[in-house]
Amino acid sequence: MITFNVPPYTGKEMEYIRECVENRKICGDGPYTKKCNEWIEEKTHTAKCLLTTSCTHATEMAALLAGIQAGDEVIMPSYTFVSTADAFVLRGAAPVFVDIRPDTMNLDENLIEAAITDRTRAIVPVHYAGVSCEMDKIMELAEKYHLTVIEDAAQGIMSTYKGRALGTFGAYGCFSFHETKNFSMGEGGALLIRDEENIEDAEIIREKGTNRSKYYRGQIDKYTWINYGSSYLPSDMNAAYLYAQLEMAEEITAARMACWDRYYANLLPLARAGRIELPAVPEGCVHNAHMFYIKTGDIEERTALISYLEERQVHSVFHYIPLHTAPAGLKFGRFHGEDRYTTRESERLLRLPMFYRLTLDQVDYICSQVQAFYE
Ligand SMILES: *Cc1c(COP(=O)(O)O)cnc(C)c1O
């Protein structure tokens, strides 16, 4: 069976975790957490990176830092993971869902302005499959209406838009290091902070509302309770697992990209024949081969293809059920405008196996089975 995902593993993980255990450095903000933060800061050119227990938690921190309150509205796509909305619903805000673009499955930048009301406080673009949203337009609107941009860049590490790393456009950017993502620590994430003046508040919220981070750096001689907060820092053992992959980030990305390119080339004839659609990567976007998806004619065809592949030892999966159709989405949010593409496109999308160490032979086999289905 070719599974849909295998968590990344480089071979150095156990050595680094053993070091944490033997040195009795297993709590948060140890040497490996620092290394990961610095690696991400250098790679993305952001003012500050703080490793977190998940992308969900990074988004919750961003909602707190942005001062989101009950009654506020936050604009986001409905085609996304629940965490994008949850972080704001927890603050009492209402997600306002806007339709997506069918080519990238990202928030349609041209529909945002009409959804802005005097309650709107933030825009949350989700960079689906590691392909960037149209950030120039989104940042322009945010400036015009004084809105905070929080990027759900859960899938976006190593991707860029016009040369700039995803997660560094908005005031806050959120990465995920869940085991399904390009780099993993089991469960984990990171909060990217664009502006120096927000770093201290973020450190306080992440450390239970205390200024312990400052204390650890020797900037103060005792730490105290300053503000509300929670515990958003992961164990250094998890960071050690992640660091083994960050060290090999280029190799991992290149290997994934080779698979992505092979899928694309192999399936292009089927797309040209109008049988399936392939993902689009707009000009100015460099992606990270997080995902390879195709679009079938409709949901029935997709269900049949999933079974067909399953019988031939290939595990393929669909993705998000639009949030505005879910019980919590109906309760907490609303869809602005017409759902032209969100439901329709989500029902056609099928993800094929993609992970570090998937072989090109396996990709060839998978593609030959997809072709066979359409013959
Ligand atoms: C994976 C993912 C998340 C959640 O990440 P966790 O680290 O599991 O909290 C949020 N948003 C998107 C778009 C994701 O793909």
CSV table of C-alpha atoms and ligand atoms in Angstrom, one decimal:
chain,number,residue,atom,x,y,z
A,1,MET,CA,0.0,0.0,0.0
A,2,ILE,CA,1.3,3.5,-0.8
A,3,THR,CA,-0.1,5.5,2.1
A,4,PHE,CA,-1.1,9.1,1.7
A,5,ASN,CA,1.4,10.4,4.2
A,6,VAL,CA,4.5,9.2,6.1
A,7,PRO,CA,5.8,11.6,8.7
A,8,PRO,CA,9.2,13.0,7.7
A,9,TYR,CA,12.2,11.3,9.3
A,10,THR,CA,15.9,12.2,8.5
A,11,GLY,CA,17.7,9.8,10.8
A,12,LYS,CA,19.2,12.5,13.2
A,13,GLU,CA,16.0,12.8,15.3
A,14,MET,CA,16.9,10.2,18.0
A,15,GLU,CA,20.4,11.6,18.5
A,16,TYR,CA,19.0,15.1,19.1
A,17,ILE,CA,16.2,13.8,21.4
A,18,ARG,CA,18.7,11.6,23.3
A,19,GLU,CA,20.8,14.7,23.9
A,20,CYS,CA,17.8,16.5,25.5
A,21,VAL,CA,17.1,13.6,27.7
A,22,GLU,CA,20.8,13.1,28.8
A,23,ASN,CA,21.3,16.8,29.4
A,24,ARG,CA,18.1,17.0,31.4
A,25,LYS,CA,16.8,19.7,29.1
A,26,ILE,CA,13.3,18.7,28.3
A,27,CYS,CA,11.1,21.6,29.2
A,28,GLY,CA,10.3,24.5,26.8
A,29,ASP,CA,12.7,27.1,25.4
A,30,GLY,CA,15.8,24.9,25.6
A,31,PRO,CA,18.7,24.8,23.1
A,32,TYR,CA,16.7,23.1,20.3
A,33,THR,CA,13.8,25.5,20.5
A,34,LYS,CA,16.3,28.4,20.2
A,35,LYS,CA,17.9,26.7,17.2
A,36,CYS,CA,14.6,26.2,15.5
A,37,ASN,CA,13.5,29.8,16.2
A,38,GLU,CA,16.7,31.2,14.8
A,39,TRP,CA,16.7,28.9,11.8
A,40,ILE,CA,13.2,30.1,10.9
A,41,GLU,CA,14.0,33.8,11.6
A,42,GLU,CA,17.0,33.5,9.3
A,43,LYS,CA,15.2,31.6,6.6
A,44,THR,CA,12.1,33.9,6.5
A,45,HIS,CA,13.7,37.2,7.5
A,46,THR,CA,11.1,37.8,10.1
A,47,ALA,CA,11.6,39.9,13.3
A,48,LYS,CA,10.8,37.0,15.6
A,49,CYS,CA,9.8,33.3,15.5
A,50,LEU,CA,8.3,31.6,18.6
A,51,LEU,CA,7.9,27.8,18.4
A,52,THR,CA,4.5,26.8,19.7
A,53,THR,CA,2.6,23.6,20.6
A,54,SER,CA,0.6,23.8,17.3
A,55,CYS,CA,-0.4,26.0,14.5
A,56,THR,CA,-3.8,26.2,16.1
A,57,HIS,CA,-2.2,27.6,19.2
A,58,ALA,CA,-0.1,30.1,17.2
A,59,THR,CA,-3.3,31.3,15.6
A,60,GLU,CA,-4.9,31.6,19.1
A,61,MET,CA,-1.9,33.7,20.2
A,62,ALA,CA,-2.3,35.9,17.1
A,63,ALA,CA,-6.0,36.4,17.9
A,64,LEU,CA,-5.1,37.5,21.4
A,65,LEU,CA,-2.3,39.7,20.2
A,66,ALA,CA,-4.5,41.4,17.6
A,67,GLY,CA,-7.0,42.2,20.4
A,68,ILE,CA,-9.9,40.3,18.7
A,69,GLN,CA,-13.0,40.6,20.9
A,70,ALA,CA,-16.6,39.5,21.1
A,71,GLY,CA,-18.7,40.9,18.2
A,72,ASP,CA,-15.7,41.4,15.9
A,73,GLU,CA,-15.7,39.9,12.4
A,74,VAL,CA,-12.8,38.1,10.8
A,75,ILE,CA,-12.7,37.5,7.0
A,76,MET,CA,-11.4,34.1,5.9
A,77,PRO,CA,-12.1,31.3,3.4
A,78,SER,CA,-14.6,28.6,4.3
A,79,TYR,CA,-12.4,26.1,2.5
A,80,THR,CA,-9.9,25.6,5.4
A,81,PHE,CA,-9.1,23.6,8.5
A,82,VAL,CA,-11.2,24.3,11.6
A,83,SER,CA,-8.4,25.9,13.5
A,84,THR,CA,-8.4,29.0,11.2
A,85,ALA,CA,-11.9,29.8,12.5
A,86,ASP,CA,-11.7,28.3,16.0
A,87,ALA,CA,-8.9,30.7,17.2
A,88,PHE,CA,-11.2,33.6,16.6
A,89,VAL,CA,-14.5,32.0,17.7
A,90,LEU,CA,-12.8,31.3,21.0
A,91,ARG,CA,-12.5,35.1,21.4
A,92,GLY,CA,-16.2,35.6,20.6
A,93,ALA,CA,-15.6,36.8,17.1
A,94,ALA,CA,-17.6,35.7,14.0
A,95,PRO,CA,-15.9,34.2,11.0
A,96,VAL,CA,-17.1,35.8,7.8
A,97,PHE,CA,-16.5,33.3,5.0
A,98,VAL,CA,-15.6,34.6,1.5
A,99,ASP,CA,-15.5,32.4,-1.6
A,100,ILE,CA,-12.3,31.0,-3.0
A,101,ARG,CA,-10.6,31.2,-6.4
A,102,PRO,CA,-11.1,27.9,-8.3
A,103,ASP,CA,-7.5,27.9,-9.6
A,104,THR,CA,-5.6,28.0,-6.2
A,105,MET,CA,-8.4,27.2,-3.7
A,106,ASN,CA,-7.3,30.4,-1.9
A,107,LEU,CA,-9.4,33.3,-0.6
A,108,ASP,CA,-10.6,35.3,-3.7
A,109,GLU,CA,-8.8,38.7,-3.1
A,110,ASN,CA,-11.4,40.5,-5.2
A,111,LEU,CA,-14.3,39.5,-2.9
A,112,ILE,CA,-12.8,40.6,0.3
A,113,GLU,CA,-13.7,44.3,0.1
A,114,ALA,CA,-17.4,43.8,-0.2
A,115,ALA,CA,-17.4,41.6,3.0
A,116,ILE,CA,-15.8,44.4,5.1
A,117,THR,CA,-18.2,46.0,7.7
A,118,ASP,CA,-17.5,48.3,10.6
A,119,ARG,CA,-17.0,45.3,12.8
A,120,THR,CA,-14.3,43.7,10.6
A,121,ARG,CA,-11.0,43.5,12.5
A,122,ALA,CA,-8.9,41.0,10.6
A,123,ILE,CA,-8.3,39.1,7.4
A,124,VAL,CA,-7.0,35.6,7.6
A,125,PRO,CA,-5.6,34.3,4.3
A,126,VAL,CA,-4.9,30.6,4.1
A,127,HIS,CA,-2.1,29.6,1.7
A,128,TYR,CA,-3.5,26.4,0.5
A,129,ALA,CA,-1.1,23.7,-0.6
A,130,GLY,CA,1.8,26.1,0.2
A,131,VAL,CA,0.7,28.3,-2.8
A,132,SER,CA,0.4,32.0,-1.8
A,133,CYS,CA,-2.7,34.1,-1.7
A,134,GLU,CA,-2.6,37.4,-3.6
A,135,MET,CA,-0.8,39.2,-0.8
A,136,ASP,CA,-0.3,42.6,-2.5
A,137,LYS,CA,-4.0,43.0,-2.8
A,138,ILE,CA,-4.8,41.7,0.6
A,139,MET,CA,-2.2,44.0,2.3
A,140,GLU,CA,-3.5,47.0,0.4
A,141,LEU,CA,-7.1,46.3,1.6
A,142,ALA,CA,-5.8,45.8,5.2
A,143,GLU,CA,-4.0,49.1,5.1
A,144,LYS,CA,-7.0,50.9,3.6
A,145,TYR,CA,-9.4,49.6,6.3
A,146,HIS,CA,-7.0,49.4,9.2
A,147,LEU,CA,-7.3,45.6,9.5
A,148,THR,CA,-4.8,43.1,11.0
A,149,VAL,CA,-3.6,40.4,8.6
A,150,ILE,CA,-3.0,37.0,10.3
A,151,GLU,CA,-1.6,34.4,7.8
A,152,ASP,CA,-2.6,30.8,8.2
A,153,ALA,CA,0.7,29.6,6.7
A,154,ALA,CA,0.3,26.1,8.2
A,155,GLN,CA,1.2,24.6,4.9
A,156,GLY,CA,3.5,27.4,3.8
A,157,ILE,CA,7.0,27.0,5.2
A,158,MET,CA,9.7,27.4,2.4
A,159,SER,CA,7.1,29.0,0.1
A,160,THR,CA,7.4,32.6,-1.2
A,161,TYR,CA,5.3,35.3,-2.8
A,162,LYS,CA,7.4,37.7,-4.9
A,163,GLY,CA,10.5,36.5,-3.2
A,164,ARG,CA,9.2,37.0,0.4
A,165,ALA,CA,8.5,34.1,2.8
A,166,LEU,CA,4.8,33.3,3.5
A,167,GLY,CA,3.9,34.1,7.1
A,168,THR,CA,5.9,37.4,7.0
A,169,PHE,CA,3.4,39.7,5.3
A,170,GLY,CA,0.8,40.0,8.0
A,171,ALA,CA,1.4,41.2,11.5
A,172,TYR,CA,1.4,37.5,12.4
A,173,GLY,CA,2.0,34.3,10.5
A,174,CYS,CA,1.3,30.8,11.7
A,175,PHE,CA,3.2,27.6,10.7
A,176,SER,CA,2.3,24.0,11.5
A,177,PHE,CA,4.7,21.2,12.2
A,178,HIS,CA,2.0,18.5,12.6
A,179,GLU,CA,3.1,15.1,11.2
A,180,THR,CA,1.2,15.7,8.0
A,181,LYS,CA,3.2,18.9,7.1
A,182,ASN,CA,6.6,19.2,5.2
A,183,PHE,CA,8.6,19.4,8.5
A,184,SER,CA,7.3,17.9,11.7
A,185,MET,CA,7.7,17.6,15.4
A,186,GLY,CA,4.6,15.4,15.9
A,187,GLU,CA,2.4,18.2,17.2
A,188,GLY,CA,3.8,21.8,17.0
A,189,GLY,CA,3.9,25.1,15.2
A,190,ALA,CA,5.4,28.5,15.2
A,191,LEU,CA,4.2,32.1,15.4
A,192,LEU,CA,6.0,34.6,13.2
A,193,ILE,CA,6.0,38.2,14.4
A,194,ARG,CA,6.6,40.9,11.8
A,195,ASP,CA,7.0,43.9,14.0
A,196,GLU,CA,9.5,44.3,16.8
A,197,GLU,CA,7.0,46.1,19.0
A,198,ASN,CA,4.8,43.1,19.3
A,199,ILE,CA,7.5,40.6,20.4
A,200,GLU,CA,7.4,41.2,24.1
A,201,ASP,CA,3.6,40.9,24.3
A,202,ALA,CA,3.8,37.6,22.4
A,203,GLU,CA,6.5,36.2,24.7
A,204,ILE,CA,4.3,37.1,27.7
A,205,ILE,CA,1.1,35.5,26.3
A,206,ARG,CA,3.1,32.4,25.4
A,207,GLU,CA,4.5,32.0,28.9
A,208,LYS,CA,1.3,32.0,31.0
A,209,GLY,CA,1.1,35.8,31.1
A,210,THR,CA,4.6,36.2,32.7
A,211,ASN,CA,7.8,37.9,31.6
A,212,ARG,CA,9.8,34.7,32.2
A,213,SER,CA,11.3,34.9,28.7
A,214,LYS,CA,13.0,38.2,29.7
A,215,TYR,CA,14.1,36.6,33.0
A,216,TYR,CA,15.7,33.7,31.1
A,217,ARG,CA,17.7,36.2,29.0
A,218,GLY,CA,18.9,37.8,32.2
A,219,GLN,CA,17.2,41.1,31.4
A,220,ILE,CA,15.3,41.1,34.8
A,221,ASP,CA,16.2,39.4,38.1
A,222,LYS,CA,12.7,37.9,38.8
A,223,TYR,CA,9.7,37.2,36.7
A,224,THR,CA,6.1,38.1,37.5
A,225,TRP,CA,2.5,37.9,36.2
A,226,ILE,CA,2.1,40.7,33.7
A,227,ASN,CA,-1.0,39.9,31.5
A,228,TYR,CA,-3.3,37.1,30.5
A,229,GLY,CA,-1.8,34.2,28.7
A,230,SER,CA,-1.5,30.5,28.5
A,231,SER,CA,1.2,27.8,27.9
A,232,TYR,CA,2.0,27.7,24.2
A,233,LEU,CA,5.6,26.4,24.3
A,234,PRO,CA,6.5,22.9,23.3
A,235,SER,CA,9.0,20.6,25.0
A,236,ASP,CA,12.5,20.9,23.8
A,237,MET,CA,12.3,17.2,22.8
A,238,ASN,CA,9.8,18.0,20.1
A,239,ALA,CA,11.9,20.9,19.0
A,240,ALA,CA,14.9,18.5,18.7
A,241,TYR,CA,12.8,16.3,16.4
A,242,LEU,CA,12.0,19.3,14.2
A,243,TYR,CA,15.5,20.6,14.1
A,244,ALA,CA,16.7,17.4,12.4
A,245,GLN,CA,14.4,18.3,9.5
A,246,LEU,CA,15.1,22.0,9.4
A,247,GLU,CA,18.8,21.1,8.9
A,248,MET,CA,17.7,19.2,5.8
A,249,ALA,CA,15.0,21.5,4.7
A,250,GLU,CA,16.5,22.1,1.2
A,251,GLU,CA,16.9,18.3,0.6
A,252,ILE,CA,13.4,17.5,1.8
A,253,THR,CA,11.9,20.3,-0.3
A,254,ALA,CA,13.8,19.3,-3.4
A,255,ALA,CA,12.7,15.6,-3.0
A,256,ARG,CA,9.1,16.6,-2.6
A,257,MET,CA,9.3,19.0,-5.6
A,258,ALA,CA,10.7,16.2,-7.8
A,259,CYS,CA,7.6,14.1,-6.9
A,260,TRP,CA,5.3,17.1,-7.5
A,261,ASP,CA,6.9,17.8,-10.9
A,262,ARG,CA,6.7,14.2,-11.9
A,263,TYR,CA,3.0,14.0,-11.0
A,264,TYR,CA,2.4,17.1,-13.0
A,265,ALA,CA,4.2,15.9,-16.1
A,266,ASN,CA,2.7,12.5,-16.0
A,267,LEU,CA,-0.9,13.8,-15.6
A,268,LEU,CA,-0.7,16.6,-18.0
A,269,PRO,CA,-2.0,14.6,-21.0
A,270,LEU,CA,-5.2,13.7,-18.9
A,271,ALA,CA,-5.6,17.4,-18.1
A,272,ARG,CA,-5.1,18.4,-21.7
A,273,ALA,CA,-7.7,15.9,-22.7
A,274,GLY,CA,-10.1,17.7,-20.3
A,275,ARG,CA,-10.5,14.7,-18.0
A,276,ILE,CA,-9.0,16.2,-14.8
A,277,GLU,CA,-7.6,19.5,-13.6
A,278,LEU,CA,-4.2,20.1,-12.2
A,279,PRO,CA,-3.1,22.6,-9.5
A,280,ALA,CA,-2.2,26.2,-10.6
A,281,VAL,CA,0.8,28.1,-9.3
A,282,PRO,CA,0.3,31.8,-10.2
A,283,GLU,CA,3.1,34.0,-11.4
A,284,GLY,CA,5.2,35.3,-8.5
A,285,CYS,CA,4.5,32.3,-6.2
A,286,VAL,CA,7.1,29.7,-5.4
A,287,HIS,CA,5.5,26.7,-3.6
A,288,ASN,CA,6.9,24.0,-1.4
A,289,ALA,CA,5.4,20.9,-2.9
A,290,HIS,CA,3.3,20.5,0.3
A,291,MET,CA,0.5,18.7,-1.6
A,292,PHE,CA,-0.4,17.3,-5.0
A,293,TYR,CA,-4.0,17.3,-5.9
A,294,ILE,CA,-6.1,16.8,-8.9
A,295,LYS,CA,-9.7,17.7,-9.6
A,296,THR,CA,-12.2,15.2,-10.9
A,297,GLY,CA,-15.4,16.0,-12.8
A,298,ASP,CA,-17.6,15.8,-9.8
A,299,ILE,CA,-18.0,14.1,-6.4
A,300,GLU,CA,-19.3,10.8,-7.8
A,301,GLU,CA,-16.3,10.5,-10.1
A,302,ARG,CA,-14.0,11.3,-7.1
A,303,THR,CA,-15.6,8.6,-4.9
A,304,ALA,CA,-15.2,6.1,-7.7
A,305,LEU,CA,-11.5,7.1,-8.2
A,306,ILE,CA,-10.7,6.8,-4.5
A,307,SER,CA,-12.1,3.2,-4.5
A,308,TYR,CA,-10.3,2.4,-7.7
A,309,LEU,CA,-7.0,3.6,-6.3
A,310,GLU,CA,-7.6,1.9,-3.0
A,311,GLU,CA,-8.1,-1.5,-4.7
A,312,ARG,CA,-4.8,-0.8,-6.4
A,313,GLN,CA,-2.9,-0.1,-3.2
A,314,VAL,CA,-2.9,3.7,-3.4
A,315,HIS,CA,-4.4,5.7,-0.6
A,316,SER,CA,-5.8,9.0,-1.8
A,317,VAL,CA,-7.9,11.4,0.2
A,318,PHE,CA,-10.2,14.4,-0.2
A,319,HIS,CA,-9.9,17.4,2.0
A,320,TYR,CA,-11.9,20.1,3.8
A,321,ILE,CA,-15.7,20.1,4.1
A,322,PRO,CA,-16.4,23.8,3.8
A,323,LEU,CA,-16.7,25.3,7.3
A,324,HIS,CA,-19.9,27.3,6.6
A,325,THR,CA,-21.8,24.0,6.1
A,326,ALA,CA,-20.6,22.5,9.4
A,327,PRO,CA,-22.7,22.8,12.6
A,328,ALA,CA,-20.2,25.2,14.2
A,329,GLY,CA,-19.8,27.2,11.1
A,330,LEU,CA,-23.6,27.7,10.9
A,331,LYS,CA,-23.7,28.6,14.6
A,332,PHE,CA,-20.7,31.0,14.7
A,333,GLY,CA,-20.2,32.4,11.2
A,334,ARG,CA,-21.8,33.4,8.0
A,335,PHE,CA,-20.9,33.2,4.3
A,336,HIS,CA,-20.7,36.5,2.6
A,337,GLY,CA,-21.9,36.6,-1.0
A,338,GLU,CA,-22.4,33.6,-3.3
A,339,ASP,CA,-20.8,30.2,-2.8
A,340,ARG,CA,-19.8,29.8,-6.4
A,341,TYR,CA,-16.6,27.7,-6.0
A,342,THR,CA,-16.1,26.7,-2.3
A,343,THR,CA,-18.5,23.8,-2.3
A,344,ARG,CA,-18.2,22.8,-5.9
A,345,GLU,CA,-14.4,22.8,-6.0
A,346,SER,CA,-14.0,21.1,-2.6
A,347,GLU,CA,-16.1,18.2,-3.8
A,348,ARG,CA,-13.9,17.6,-6.9
A,349,LEU,CA,-10.5,17.9,-5.1
A,350,LEU,CA,-8.5,14.7,-4.5
A,351,ARG,CA,-5.0,14.6,-2.9
A,352,LEU,CA,-2.5,12.0,-4.0
A,353,PRO,CA,0.3,10.5,-1.8
A,354,MET,CA,3.0,13.1,-1.1
A,355,PHE,CA,5.7,12.7,1.5
A,356,TYR,CA,9.5,12.8,1.9
A,357,ARG,CA,10.9,9.6,0.5
A,358,LEU,CA,8.0,8.9,-1.8
A,359,THR,CA,9.8,7.5,-4.8
A,360,LEU,CA,9.5,8.6,-8.5
A,361,ASP,CA,8.7,5.0,-9.3
A,362,GLN,CA,5.8,5.1,-6.9
A,363,VAL,CA,4.6,8.4,-8.4
A,364,ASP,CA,4.8,6.8,-11.9
A,365,TYR,CA,2.7,3.8,-10.6
A,366,ILE,CA,0.1,6.1,-9.0
A,367,CYS,CA,-0.2,8.1,-12.2
A,368,SER,CA,-0.6,5.0,-14.3
A,369,GLN,CA,-3.5,3.9,-12.1
A,370,VAL,CA,-5.2,7.3,-12.4
A,371,GLN,CA,-4.7,7.1,-16.2
A,372,ALA,CA,-6.1,3.6,-16.2
A,373,PHE,CA,-9.2,4.7,-14.3
A,374,TYR,CA,-9.9,7.3,-17.0
A,375,GLU,CA,-9.5,4.8,-19.8
B,1,LIG,C1,-2.5,21.7,9.6
B,1,LIG,C2,-3.3,23.0,9.5
B,1,LIG,C3,-3.7,23.7,10.6
B,1,LIG,C4,-3.5,23.2,12.0
B,1,LIG,O1,-2.2,22.9,12.4
B,1,LIG,P1,-1.9,22.2,13.8
B,1,LIG,O2,-0.4,22.4,14.0
B,1,LIG,O3,-2.4,20.8,13.7
B,1,LIG,O4,-2.7,23.0,14.8
B,1,LIG,C5,-4.3,24.9,10.5
B,1,LIG,N1,-4.6,25.4,9.2
B,1,LIG,C6,-4.2,24.8,8.1
B,1,LIG,C7,-4.6,25.4,6.8
B,1,LIG,C8,-3.6,23.5,8.2
B,1,LIG,O5,-3.3,22.9,7.1
